[in-house]
Short mmCIF file of C-alpha atoms in Angstrom, two decimals:
data_model
loop_
_atom_site.label_atom_id
_atom_site.label_comp_id
_atom_site.label_asym_id
_atom_site.label_seq_id
_atom_site.Cartn_x
_atom_site.Cartn_y
_atom_site.Cartn_z
CA UNK A 1 0.00 0.00 0.00
CA UNK A 2 1.19 3.50 -0.65
CA UNK A 3 2.34 5.59 2.28
CA UNK A 4 4.13 8.84 3.03
CA UNK A 5 6.46 9.49 5.95
CA UNK A 6 7.37 12.92 7.19
CA UNK A 7 9.78 12.13 10.00
CA UNK A 8 9.90 15.61 11.52
CA UNK A 9 6.82 16.73 13.44
CA UNK A 10 8.25 20.17 14.21
CA UNK A 11 11.16 22.11 12.80
CA UNK A 12 12.43 25.51 13.96
CA UNK A 13 14.50 27.60 11.58
CA UNK A 14 15.91 31.08 12.00
CA UNK A 15 14.66 33.69 9.59
CA UNK A 16 17.04 33.88 6.65
CA UNK A 17 18.38 30.38 7.16
CA UNK A 18 17.90 27.54 4.71
CA UNK A 19 15.19 24.92 5.10
CA UNK A 20 14.82 21.29 4.18
CA UNK A 21 11.70 19.28 5.01
CA UNK A 22 11.94 15.55 4.55
CA UNK A 23 9.46 13.28 2.80
CA UNK A 24 9.81 9.57 2.09
CA UNK A 25 7.21 7.60 0.22
CA UNK A 26 6.34 4.01 -0.44
CA UNK A 27 4.68 3.32 -3.75
CA UNK A 28 4.63 0.38 -6.14
CA UNK A 29 5.00 2.37 -9.33
CA UNK A 30 6.21 5.76 -10.41
CA UNK A 31 4.30 8.15 -8.22
CA UNK A 32 3.00 11.63 -8.54
CA UNK A 33 4.32 13.71 -5.65
CA UNK A 34 3.05 16.92 -4.14
CA UNK A 35 3.86 19.39 -1.42
CA UNK A 36 1.06 21.42 0.15
CA UNK A 37 1.23 24.19 2.75
CA UNK A 38 -1.40 25.04 5.34
CA UNK A 39 -1.26 28.42 7.02
CA UNK A 40 -3.09 28.81 10.34
CA UNK A 41 -6.85 28.77 9.87
CA UNK A 42 -6.58 28.05 6.16
CA UNK A 43 -7.03 25.13 3.82
CA UNK A 44 -4.13 23.53 2.00
CA UNK A 45 -2.43 25.28 -0.89
CA UNK A 46 -0.36 23.52 -3.53
CA UNK A 47 3.33 24.47 -3.42
CA UNK A 48 4.64 22.21 -6.17
CA UNK A 49 4.22 18.86 -7.83
CA UNK A 50 6.33 16.25 -9.60
CA UNK A 51 5.03 14.05 -12.36
CA UNK A 52 7.98 13.24 -14.60
CA UNK A 53 11.02 14.75 -16.26
CA UNK A 54 13.43 17.00 -14.41
CA UNK A 55 13.75 15.72 -10.87
CA UNK A 56 14.20 19.20 -9.44
CA UNK A 57 10.91 21.06 -9.48
CA UNK A 58 10.25 24.67 -8.68
CA UNK A 59 7.19 25.86 -6.87
CA UNK A 60 5.60 28.99 -5.55
CA UNK A 61 7.03 31.21 -2.81
CA UNK A 62 10.63 30.24 -3.67
CA UNK A 63 10.28 26.57 -2.75
CA UNK A 64 11.79 23.68 -4.65
CA UNK A 65 11.81 19.91 -4.22
CA UNK A 66 13.98 17.13 -5.53
CA UNK A 67 12.71 13.68 -6.47
CA UNK A 68 15.22 10.94 -5.70
CA UNK A 69 13.93 7.59 -6.85
CA UNK A 70 16.80 5.62 -5.31
CA UNK A 71 15.99 7.04 -1.88
CA UNK A 72 12.20 7.19 -2.33
CA UNK A 73 12.38 10.78 -1.22
CA UNK A 74 10.90 14.11 -2.24
CA UNK A 75 12.41 16.68 0.09
CA UNK A 76 11.28 20.29 0.10
CA UNK A 77 13.85 23.08 0.25
CA UNK A 78 14.05 26.82 0.47
CA UNK A 79 17.34 28.75 0.54
CA UNK A 80 16.19 31.55 2.82
CA UNK A 81 13.16 31.29 5.08
CA UNK A 82 10.85 34.21 5.78
CA UNK A 83 8.69 34.61 8.88
CA UNK A 84 5.61 34.22 6.68
CA UNK A 85 6.70 30.66 5.83
CA UNK A 86 5.66 29.51 9.31
CA UNK A 87 2.95 26.94 8.57
CA UNK A 88 2.33 23.23 8.35
CA UNK A 89 3.67 21.38 5.33
CA UNK A 90 2.25 18.20 3.90
CA UNK A 91 3.79 15.80 1.42
CA UNK A 92 1.42 13.64 -0.63
CA UNK A 93 1.70 10.80 -3.13
CA UNK A 94 -0.75 9.69 -5.79
CA UNK A 95 -1.01 7.39 -8.77
CA UNK A 96 0.36 8.43 -12.15
CA UNK A 97 -2.59 6.86 -13.93
CA UNK A 98 -6.24 6.60 -13.21
CA UNK A 99 -8.15 8.40 -10.56
CA UNK A 100 -6.29 10.82 -8.37
CA UNK A 101 -6.54 9.60 -4.81
CA UNK A 102 -3.79 11.14 -2.74
CA UNK A 103 -2.21 9.79 0.43
CA UNK A 104 -0.89 12.50 2.72
CA UNK A 105 1.89 12.48 5.25
CA UNK A 106 1.28 13.54 8.83
CA UNK A 107 2.75 16.98 8.25
CA UNK A 108 5.70 19.02 9.51
CA UNK A 109 5.07 22.21 11.42
CA UNK A 110 7.61 24.90 10.60
CA UNK A 111 8.39 27.53 13.21
CA UNK A 112 10.48 30.55 12.20
CA UNK A 113 12.49 32.30 14.87
CA UNK A 114 13.61 35.94 14.54
CA UNK B 1 -9.01 31.42 -8.91
CA UNK B 2 -10.75 28.23 -7.88
CA UNK B 3 -12.91 28.74 -4.87
CA UNK B 4 -13.98 25.93 -2.59
CA UNK B 5 -16.39 27.14 0.05
CA UNK B 6 -17.33 25.25 3.18
CA UNK B 7 -20.53 26.54 4.70
CA UNK B 8 -19.41 26.64 8.32
CA UNK B 9 -16.07 27.53 9.85
CA UNK B 10 -16.97 26.25 13.31
CA UNK B 11 -19.73 23.87 14.33
CA UNK B 12 -20.73 22.51 17.72
CA UNK B 13 -23.13 19.58 17.86
CA UNK B 14 -24.38 17.16 20.46
CA UNK B 15 -23.80 13.43 20.48
CA UNK B 16 -26.42 11.64 18.43
CA UNK B 17 -27.33 14.62 16.26
CA UNK B 18 -27.41 14.35 12.48
CA UNK B 19 -24.82 16.74 11.06
CA UNK B 20 -24.48 18.12 7.54
CA UNK B 21 -21.26 19.67 6.28
CA UNK B 22 -21.64 21.46 2.98
CA UNK B 23 -19.05 22.19 0.33
CA UNK B 24 -19.44 24.14 -2.90
CA UNK B 25 -16.88 24.68 -5.67
CA UNK B 26 -17.19 27.19 -8.47
CA UNK B 27 -14.85 25.80 -11.14
CA UNK B 28 -16.89 23.00 -12.63
CA UNK B 29 -14.57 20.35 -11.22
CA UNK B 30 -15.51 16.73 -11.68
CA UNK B 31 -13.87 15.38 -8.54
CA UNK B 32 -14.70 16.29 -4.97
CA UNK B 33 -13.29 14.95 -1.72
CA UNK B 34 -13.86 15.02 2.01
CA UNK B 35 -10.85 14.68 4.29
CA UNK B 36 -10.55 14.63 8.02
CA UNK B 37 -7.51 16.27 9.63
CA UNK B 38 -6.31 15.30 13.10
CA UNK B 39 -3.05 16.22 14.85
CA UNK B 40 -0.38 13.61 14.25
CA UNK B 41 -2.53 11.77 11.71
CA UNK B 42 -2.43 14.18 8.79
CA UNK B 43 -5.27 14.10 6.29
CA UNK B 44 -7.35 10.99 5.89
CA UNK B 45 -9.78 10.50 3.04
CA UNK B 46 -13.38 9.86 4.08
CA UNK B 47 -15.25 9.82 0.78
CA UNK B 48 -14.80 11.09 -2.74
CA UNK B 49 -16.90 11.59 -5.81
CA UNK B 50 -15.88 11.71 -9.45
CA UNK B 51 -19.28 12.58 -10.88
CA UNK B 52 -22.75 13.65 -9.89
CA UNK B 53 -24.52 10.96 -7.87
CA UNK B 54 -21.31 8.90 -7.78
CA UNK B 55 -19.45 8.26 -4.55
CA UNK B 56 -16.61 6.08 -3.40
CA UNK B 57 -15.41 5.18 0.07
CA UNK B 58 -12.09 6.49 1.16
CA UNK B 59 -9.92 5.15 3.94
CA UNK B 60 -12.17 5.99 6.91
CA UNK B 61 -15.83 6.01 5.75
CA UNK B 62 -17.34 4.46 8.88
CA UNK B 63 -19.88 6.74 10.52
CA UNK B 64 -20.14 9.02 7.49
CA UNK B 65 -22.13 9.25 4.28
CA UNK B 66 -22.08 11.72 1.40
CA UNK B 67 -24.37 13.22 -1.17
CA UNK B 68 -23.64 14.76 -4.54
CA UNK B 69 -26.83 15.80 -6.28
CA UNK B 70 -25.25 18.66 -8.21
CA UNK B 71 -21.79 18.91 -9.70
CA UNK B 72 -20.76 21.89 -7.62
CA UNK B 73 -21.94 20.62 -4.23
CA UNK B 74 -20.68 17.76 -2.08
CA UNK B 75 -22.17 17.16 1.34
CA UNK B 76 -20.75 15.12 4.19
CA UNK B 77 -23.30 13.63 6.58
CA UNK B 78 -22.74 12.33 10.07
CA UNK B 79 -25.83 10.22 10.70
CA UNK B 80 -25.37 10.15 14.47
CA UNK B 81 -22.50 12.30 15.62
CA UNK B 82 -20.10 10.90 18.18
CA UNK B 83 -17.36 12.55 20.21
CA UNK B 84 -14.67 10.73 18.22
CA UNK B 85 -15.83 12.63 15.16
CA UNK B 86 -14.63 15.89 16.68
CA UNK B 87 -12.14 17.04 14.08
CA UNK B 88 -11.26 19.44 11.27
CA UNK B 89 -13.01 18.53 8.05
CA UNK B 90 -11.55 19.65 4.72
CA UNK B 91 -13.31 19.61 1.40
CA UNK B 92 -11.35 19.60 -1.87
CA UNK B 93 -12.04 19.51 -5.58
CA UNK B 94 -10.07 18.82 -8.73
CA UNK B 95 -10.53 18.48 -12.45
CA UNK B 96 -11.19 15.05 -13.87
CA UNK B 97 -7.70 14.50 -15.31
CA UNK B 98 -5.40 12.44 -13.16
CA UNK B 99 -2.66 15.02 -12.77
CA UNK B 100 -4.86 17.85 -11.56
CA UNK B 101 -4.04 19.25 -8.15
CA UNK B 102 -6.52 19.41 -5.31
CA UNK B 103 -8.03 22.76 -4.33
CA UNK B 104 -9.04 22.93 -0.69
CA UNK B 105 -11.61 24.83 1.28
CA UNK B 106 -10.68 26.50 4.59
CA UNK B 107 -12.12 23.71 6.66
CA UNK B 108 -14.90 23.18 9.18
CA UNK B 109 -13.90 22.57 12.75
CA UNK B 110 -16.56 20.30 14.23
CA UNK B 111 -16.87 19.73 17.95
CA UNK B 112 -19.21 17.00 19.18
CA UNK B 113 -20.08 17.24 22.86
#
């Protein structure tokens, strides 16, 4: 069965520092991979997605993620964090054919210190 | 911009009550979803629908039902609310193609007392 693991429940980063959020997935075929962000009191917003091709994908708000098949990972990165990036981040995996039914990780809450 | 609107932001209900959570999307999306979000558990899929009057069980359908009479509206029904259904409920929609991202509403925080 497909699954997503986000090993870090909370991460604290200083403003201006770089960020990497980890995501590992288990999936029987080539997956579609997504990162979503949830700001307090809001629904989830799509940051970026990977379907095929270049394994480094760019998203909104200066985020990027790299698909590494050999490590079953899809880590999210940002070179310089802003206070407004404080939110909860969810990684998700879905099938590359057929109906889109996503499986989400448990989320990583990002705290940004001044 | 796609807009997914959930009718209530906060809801407080008593045990045993029948509860309706409503969701409306304005972008003519084929697919609609109901998720439940709990701390430490992430998002879990309750039900989804890929067409009017069609519904499929997700991973945790027990205690819930859904209705989709019109394309833009997807309702989640708790037939007899229980305290373990206290949670944040998120509605989402997407186009029919398999690589379309989900668009989420802002959620309904339901408390069952």
